[in-house]
Short mmCIF file of C-alpha atoms in Angstrom, two decimals:
data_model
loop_
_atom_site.label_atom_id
_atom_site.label_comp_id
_atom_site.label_asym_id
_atom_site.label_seq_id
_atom_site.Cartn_x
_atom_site.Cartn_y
_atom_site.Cartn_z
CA UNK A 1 -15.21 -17.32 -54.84
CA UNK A 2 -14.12 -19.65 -52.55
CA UNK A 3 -10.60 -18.53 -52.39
CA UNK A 4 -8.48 -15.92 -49.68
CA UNK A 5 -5.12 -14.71 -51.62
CA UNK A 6 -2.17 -13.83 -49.54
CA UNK A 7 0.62 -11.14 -50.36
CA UNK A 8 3.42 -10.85 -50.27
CA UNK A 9 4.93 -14.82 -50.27
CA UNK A 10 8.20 -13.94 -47.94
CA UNK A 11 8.98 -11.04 -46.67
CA UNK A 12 12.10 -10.20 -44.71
CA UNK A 13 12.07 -6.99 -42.38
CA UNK A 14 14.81 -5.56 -40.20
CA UNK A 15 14.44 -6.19 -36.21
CA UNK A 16 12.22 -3.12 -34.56
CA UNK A 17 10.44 -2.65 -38.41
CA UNK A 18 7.02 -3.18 -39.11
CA UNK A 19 5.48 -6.29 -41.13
CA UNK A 20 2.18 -5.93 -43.20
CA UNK A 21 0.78 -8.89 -44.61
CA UNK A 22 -2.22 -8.31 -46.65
CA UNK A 23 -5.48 -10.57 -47.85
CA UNK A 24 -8.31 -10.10 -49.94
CA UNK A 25 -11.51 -12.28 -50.39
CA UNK A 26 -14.34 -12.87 -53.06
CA UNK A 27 -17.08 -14.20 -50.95
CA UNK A 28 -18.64 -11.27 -48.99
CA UNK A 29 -20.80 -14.45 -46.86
CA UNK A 30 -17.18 -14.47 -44.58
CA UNK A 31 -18.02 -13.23 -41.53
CA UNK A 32 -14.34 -14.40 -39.11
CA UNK A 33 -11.00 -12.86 -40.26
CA UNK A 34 -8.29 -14.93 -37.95
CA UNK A 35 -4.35 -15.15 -38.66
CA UNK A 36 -2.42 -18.10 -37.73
CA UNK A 37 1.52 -17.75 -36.71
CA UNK A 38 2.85 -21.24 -37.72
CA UNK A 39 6.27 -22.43 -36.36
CA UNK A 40 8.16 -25.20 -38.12
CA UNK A 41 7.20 -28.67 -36.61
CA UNK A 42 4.42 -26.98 -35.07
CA UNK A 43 0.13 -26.08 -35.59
CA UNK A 44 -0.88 -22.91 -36.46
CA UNK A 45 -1.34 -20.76 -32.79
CA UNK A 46 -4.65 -18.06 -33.57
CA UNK A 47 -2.84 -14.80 -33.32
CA UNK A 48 -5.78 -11.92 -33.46
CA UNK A 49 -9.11 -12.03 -35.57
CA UNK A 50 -11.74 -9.31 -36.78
CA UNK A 51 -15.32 -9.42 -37.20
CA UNK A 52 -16.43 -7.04 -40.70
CA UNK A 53 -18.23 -4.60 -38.15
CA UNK A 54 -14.96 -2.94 -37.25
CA UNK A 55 -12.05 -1.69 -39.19
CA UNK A 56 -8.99 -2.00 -36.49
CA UNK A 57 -8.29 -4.46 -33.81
CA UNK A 58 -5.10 -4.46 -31.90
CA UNK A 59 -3.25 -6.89 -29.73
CA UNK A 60 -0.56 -5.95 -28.15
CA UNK A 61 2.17 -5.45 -31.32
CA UNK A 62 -0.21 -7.02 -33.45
CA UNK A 63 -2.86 -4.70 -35.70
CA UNK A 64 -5.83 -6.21 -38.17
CA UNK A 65 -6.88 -3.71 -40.42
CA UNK A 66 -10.09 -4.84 -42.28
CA UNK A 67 -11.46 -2.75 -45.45
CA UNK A 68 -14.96 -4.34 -46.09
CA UNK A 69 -15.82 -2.38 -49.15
CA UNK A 70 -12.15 -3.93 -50.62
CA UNK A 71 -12.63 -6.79 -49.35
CA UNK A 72 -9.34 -6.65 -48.12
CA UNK A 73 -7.68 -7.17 -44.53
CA UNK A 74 -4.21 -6.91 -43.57
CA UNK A 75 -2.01 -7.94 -40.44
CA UNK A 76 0.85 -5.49 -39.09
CA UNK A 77 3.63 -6.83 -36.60
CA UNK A 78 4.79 -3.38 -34.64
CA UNK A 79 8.41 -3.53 -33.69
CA UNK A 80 9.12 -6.81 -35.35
CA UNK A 81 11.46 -8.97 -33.13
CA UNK A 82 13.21 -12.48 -34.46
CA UNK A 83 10.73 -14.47 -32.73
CA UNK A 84 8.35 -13.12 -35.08
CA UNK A 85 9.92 -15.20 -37.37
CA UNK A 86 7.37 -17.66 -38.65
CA UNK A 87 4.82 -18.12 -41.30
CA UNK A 88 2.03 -16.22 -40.94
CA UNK A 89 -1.54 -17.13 -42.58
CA UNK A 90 -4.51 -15.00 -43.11
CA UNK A 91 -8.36 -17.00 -42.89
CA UNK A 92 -11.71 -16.68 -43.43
CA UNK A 93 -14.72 -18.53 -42.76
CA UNK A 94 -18.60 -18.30 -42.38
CA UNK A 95 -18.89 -18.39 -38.50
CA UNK A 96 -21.63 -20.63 -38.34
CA UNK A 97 -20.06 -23.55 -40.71
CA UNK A 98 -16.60 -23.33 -38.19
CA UNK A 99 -14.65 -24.11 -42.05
CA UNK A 100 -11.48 -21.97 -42.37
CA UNK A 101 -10.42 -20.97 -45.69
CA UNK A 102 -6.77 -20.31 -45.41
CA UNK A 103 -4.65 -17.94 -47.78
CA UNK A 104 -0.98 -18.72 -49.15
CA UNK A 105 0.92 -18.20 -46.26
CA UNK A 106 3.82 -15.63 -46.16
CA UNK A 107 7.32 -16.69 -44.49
CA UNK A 108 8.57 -13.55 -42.62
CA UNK A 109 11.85 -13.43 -41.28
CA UNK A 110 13.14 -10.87 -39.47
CA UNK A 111 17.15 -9.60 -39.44
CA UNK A 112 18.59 -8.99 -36.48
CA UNK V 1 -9.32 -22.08 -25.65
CA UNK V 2 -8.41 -25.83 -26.13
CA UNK V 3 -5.93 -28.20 -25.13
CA UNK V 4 -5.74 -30.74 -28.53
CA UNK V 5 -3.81 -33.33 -28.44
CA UNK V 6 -3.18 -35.15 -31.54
CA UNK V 7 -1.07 -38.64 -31.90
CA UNK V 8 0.81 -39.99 -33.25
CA UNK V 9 2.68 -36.63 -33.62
CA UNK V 10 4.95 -37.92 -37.05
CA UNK V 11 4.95 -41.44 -38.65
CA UNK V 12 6.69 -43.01 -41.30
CA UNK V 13 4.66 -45.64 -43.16
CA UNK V 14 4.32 -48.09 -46.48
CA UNK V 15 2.52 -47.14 -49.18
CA UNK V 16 -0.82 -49.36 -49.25
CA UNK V 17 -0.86 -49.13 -45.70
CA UNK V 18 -3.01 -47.35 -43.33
CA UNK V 19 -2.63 -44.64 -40.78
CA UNK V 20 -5.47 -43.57 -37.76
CA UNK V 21 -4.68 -40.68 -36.56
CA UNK V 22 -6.19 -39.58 -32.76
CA UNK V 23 -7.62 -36.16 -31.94
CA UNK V 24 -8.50 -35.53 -27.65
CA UNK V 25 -9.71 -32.06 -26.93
CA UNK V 26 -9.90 -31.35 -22.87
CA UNK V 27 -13.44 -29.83 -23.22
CA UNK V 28 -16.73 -31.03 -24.95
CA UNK V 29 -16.69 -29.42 -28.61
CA UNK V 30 -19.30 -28.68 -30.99
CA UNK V 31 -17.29 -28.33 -34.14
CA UNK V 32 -13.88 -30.68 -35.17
CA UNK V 33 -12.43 -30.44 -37.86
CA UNK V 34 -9.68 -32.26 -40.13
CA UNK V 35 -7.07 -30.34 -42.36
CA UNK V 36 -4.43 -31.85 -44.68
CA UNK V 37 -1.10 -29.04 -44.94
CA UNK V 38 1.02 -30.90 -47.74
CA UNK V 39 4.50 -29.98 -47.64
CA UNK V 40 5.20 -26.06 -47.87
CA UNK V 41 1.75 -25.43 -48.60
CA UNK V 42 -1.14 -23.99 -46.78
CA UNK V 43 -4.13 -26.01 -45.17
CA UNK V 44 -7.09 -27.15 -46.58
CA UNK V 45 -9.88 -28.49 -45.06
CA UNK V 46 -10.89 -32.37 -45.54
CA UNK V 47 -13.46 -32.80 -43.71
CA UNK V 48 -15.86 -31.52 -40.28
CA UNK V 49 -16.37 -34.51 -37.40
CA UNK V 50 -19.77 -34.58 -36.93
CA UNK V 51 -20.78 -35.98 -33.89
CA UNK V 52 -22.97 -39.08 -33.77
CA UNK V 53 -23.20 -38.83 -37.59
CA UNK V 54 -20.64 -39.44 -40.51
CA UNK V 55 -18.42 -36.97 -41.26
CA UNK V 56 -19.32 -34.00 -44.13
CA UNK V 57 -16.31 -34.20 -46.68
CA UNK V 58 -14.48 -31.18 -48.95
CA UNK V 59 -14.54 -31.32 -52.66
CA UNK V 60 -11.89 -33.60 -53.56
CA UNK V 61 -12.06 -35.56 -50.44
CA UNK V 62 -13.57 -39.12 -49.85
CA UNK V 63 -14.65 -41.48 -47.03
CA UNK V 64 -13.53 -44.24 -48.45
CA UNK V 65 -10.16 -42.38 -48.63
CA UNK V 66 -10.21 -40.52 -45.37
CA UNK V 67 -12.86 -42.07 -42.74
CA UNK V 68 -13.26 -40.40 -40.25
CA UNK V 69 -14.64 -40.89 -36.29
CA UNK V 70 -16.52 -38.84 -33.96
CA UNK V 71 -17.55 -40.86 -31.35
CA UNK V 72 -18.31 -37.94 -28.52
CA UNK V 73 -17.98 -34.56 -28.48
CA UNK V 74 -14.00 -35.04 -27.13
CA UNK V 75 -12.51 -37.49 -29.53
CA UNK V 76 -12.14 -37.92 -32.94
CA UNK V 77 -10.04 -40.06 -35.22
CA UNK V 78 -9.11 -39.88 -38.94
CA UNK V 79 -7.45 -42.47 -40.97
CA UNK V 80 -5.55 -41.99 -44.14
CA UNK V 81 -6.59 -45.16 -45.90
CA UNK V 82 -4.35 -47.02 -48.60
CA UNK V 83 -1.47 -44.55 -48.66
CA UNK V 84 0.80 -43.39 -51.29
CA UNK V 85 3.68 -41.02 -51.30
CA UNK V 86 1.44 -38.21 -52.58
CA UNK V 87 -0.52 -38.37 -49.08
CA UNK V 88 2.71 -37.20 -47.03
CA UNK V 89 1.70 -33.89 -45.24
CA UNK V 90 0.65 -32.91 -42.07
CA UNK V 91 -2.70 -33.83 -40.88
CA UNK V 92 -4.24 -31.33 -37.84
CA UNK V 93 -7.23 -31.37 -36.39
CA UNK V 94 -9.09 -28.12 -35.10
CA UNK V 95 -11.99 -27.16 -32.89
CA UNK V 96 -14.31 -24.33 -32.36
CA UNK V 97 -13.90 -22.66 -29.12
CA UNK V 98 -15.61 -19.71 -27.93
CA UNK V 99 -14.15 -16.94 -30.38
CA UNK V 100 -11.76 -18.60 -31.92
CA UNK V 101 -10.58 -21.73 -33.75
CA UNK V 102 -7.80 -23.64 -32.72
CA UNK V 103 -5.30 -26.72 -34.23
CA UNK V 104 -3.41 -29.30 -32.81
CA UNK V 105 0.04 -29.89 -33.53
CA UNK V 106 -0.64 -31.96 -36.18
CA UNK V 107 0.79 -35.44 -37.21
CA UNK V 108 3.49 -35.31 -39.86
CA UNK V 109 3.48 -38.31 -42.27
CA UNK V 110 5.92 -39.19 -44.63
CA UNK V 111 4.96 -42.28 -47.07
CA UNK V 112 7.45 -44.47 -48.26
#
């Protein structure tokens, strides 16, 4: 109940395309939805996160779309560029604890 | 957010040796946190830094394996006790900052 699961593994998109990443979740206690962009040889950087009260949020080319009643959420990358090239992990947590549970991971690359 | 500065940022060490590992954040922090990413993986959480009082481990995790330091609310320190090759990963350590959580670059250790 513990767990977030992470689709698809790697994905590969062509240069000005648009990514989705999608996660679901078990526990409905999760109350923080961050992703993480993770660089080799580097920590994971906190992209954008959602809250359950809203559906959308949007940061610049970056989109969180949460579905409560799925228990699903899902990241899009608008006008994906090379330096999106990273992997990308969905989270979730119980606010008050601070403890991240992290999904899978998915490798994106994008093709020039 | 957070400055987090972690050191040393990669070591290569025996096996039955030991390894502390130093966290500074630039601001006073509630929350700190350690996670273990083990090679091409995702992160999971070992344990939270409680200040003044001993750390609260993960299932699977153990003091005696992983003790951990909190001495203010700026510093922390973890050390991977009695190594073997099976503890080479990256070790980062994370605070809670306002809206969001954020990780240090981690320390990559390889076990020999």
């Amino acid at each position: 109940q513990q767990q977030v699961k992470q689709s698809p593994q790697s994905l590969i998109v062509q240069k000005g395309g648009i990514s989705i990443i999608n996660c679901a979740y078990e526990n409905t206690a999760f109350d923080y939805f961050p992703w993480y962009q993770q660089f080799p040889g580097k920590g994971p950087a906190l992209l954008i996160a959602i809250r359950p009260d809203v559906s959308e949020k949007k940061e610049g080319r970056f989109t969180i779309s949460f579905n409560k009643s799925a228990k699903q959420f899902s990241l899009h990358i608008m006008d994906s560029q090379p330096g999106d090239s990273a992997t990308y992990f969905c989270a979730a947590s119980m606010r008050f604890t601070g403890k991240l549970i992290f999904g899978q991971g998915t490798t994106l690359q994008v093709k020039p | 957010s957070a400055v987090i500065s972690q050191k040393p940022s990669r070591d290569i060490c025996q096996r039955g040796t030991s390894l502390t590992i130093q966290c500074q954040v630039d601001s006073q922090v509630t929350m700190m946190f350690w996670y273990r990413q083990q090679p091409g993986q995702s992160l999971t959480l070992i344990a939270t830094a409680n200040q003044g009082s001993e750390a609260t481990y993960e299932s699977g995790f153990v003091i005696d394996k992983f003790p951990i330091s909190r001495p203010n609310l700026t510093f922390s320190t973890l050390t991977v006790s009695n190594m073997s090759p099976e503890d080479s990963s990256i070790y980062l350590c994370s605070v809670v900052v306002g809206q969001g959580d954020f990780f240090g670059q981690g320390t990559r250790l390889t076990v020999v």
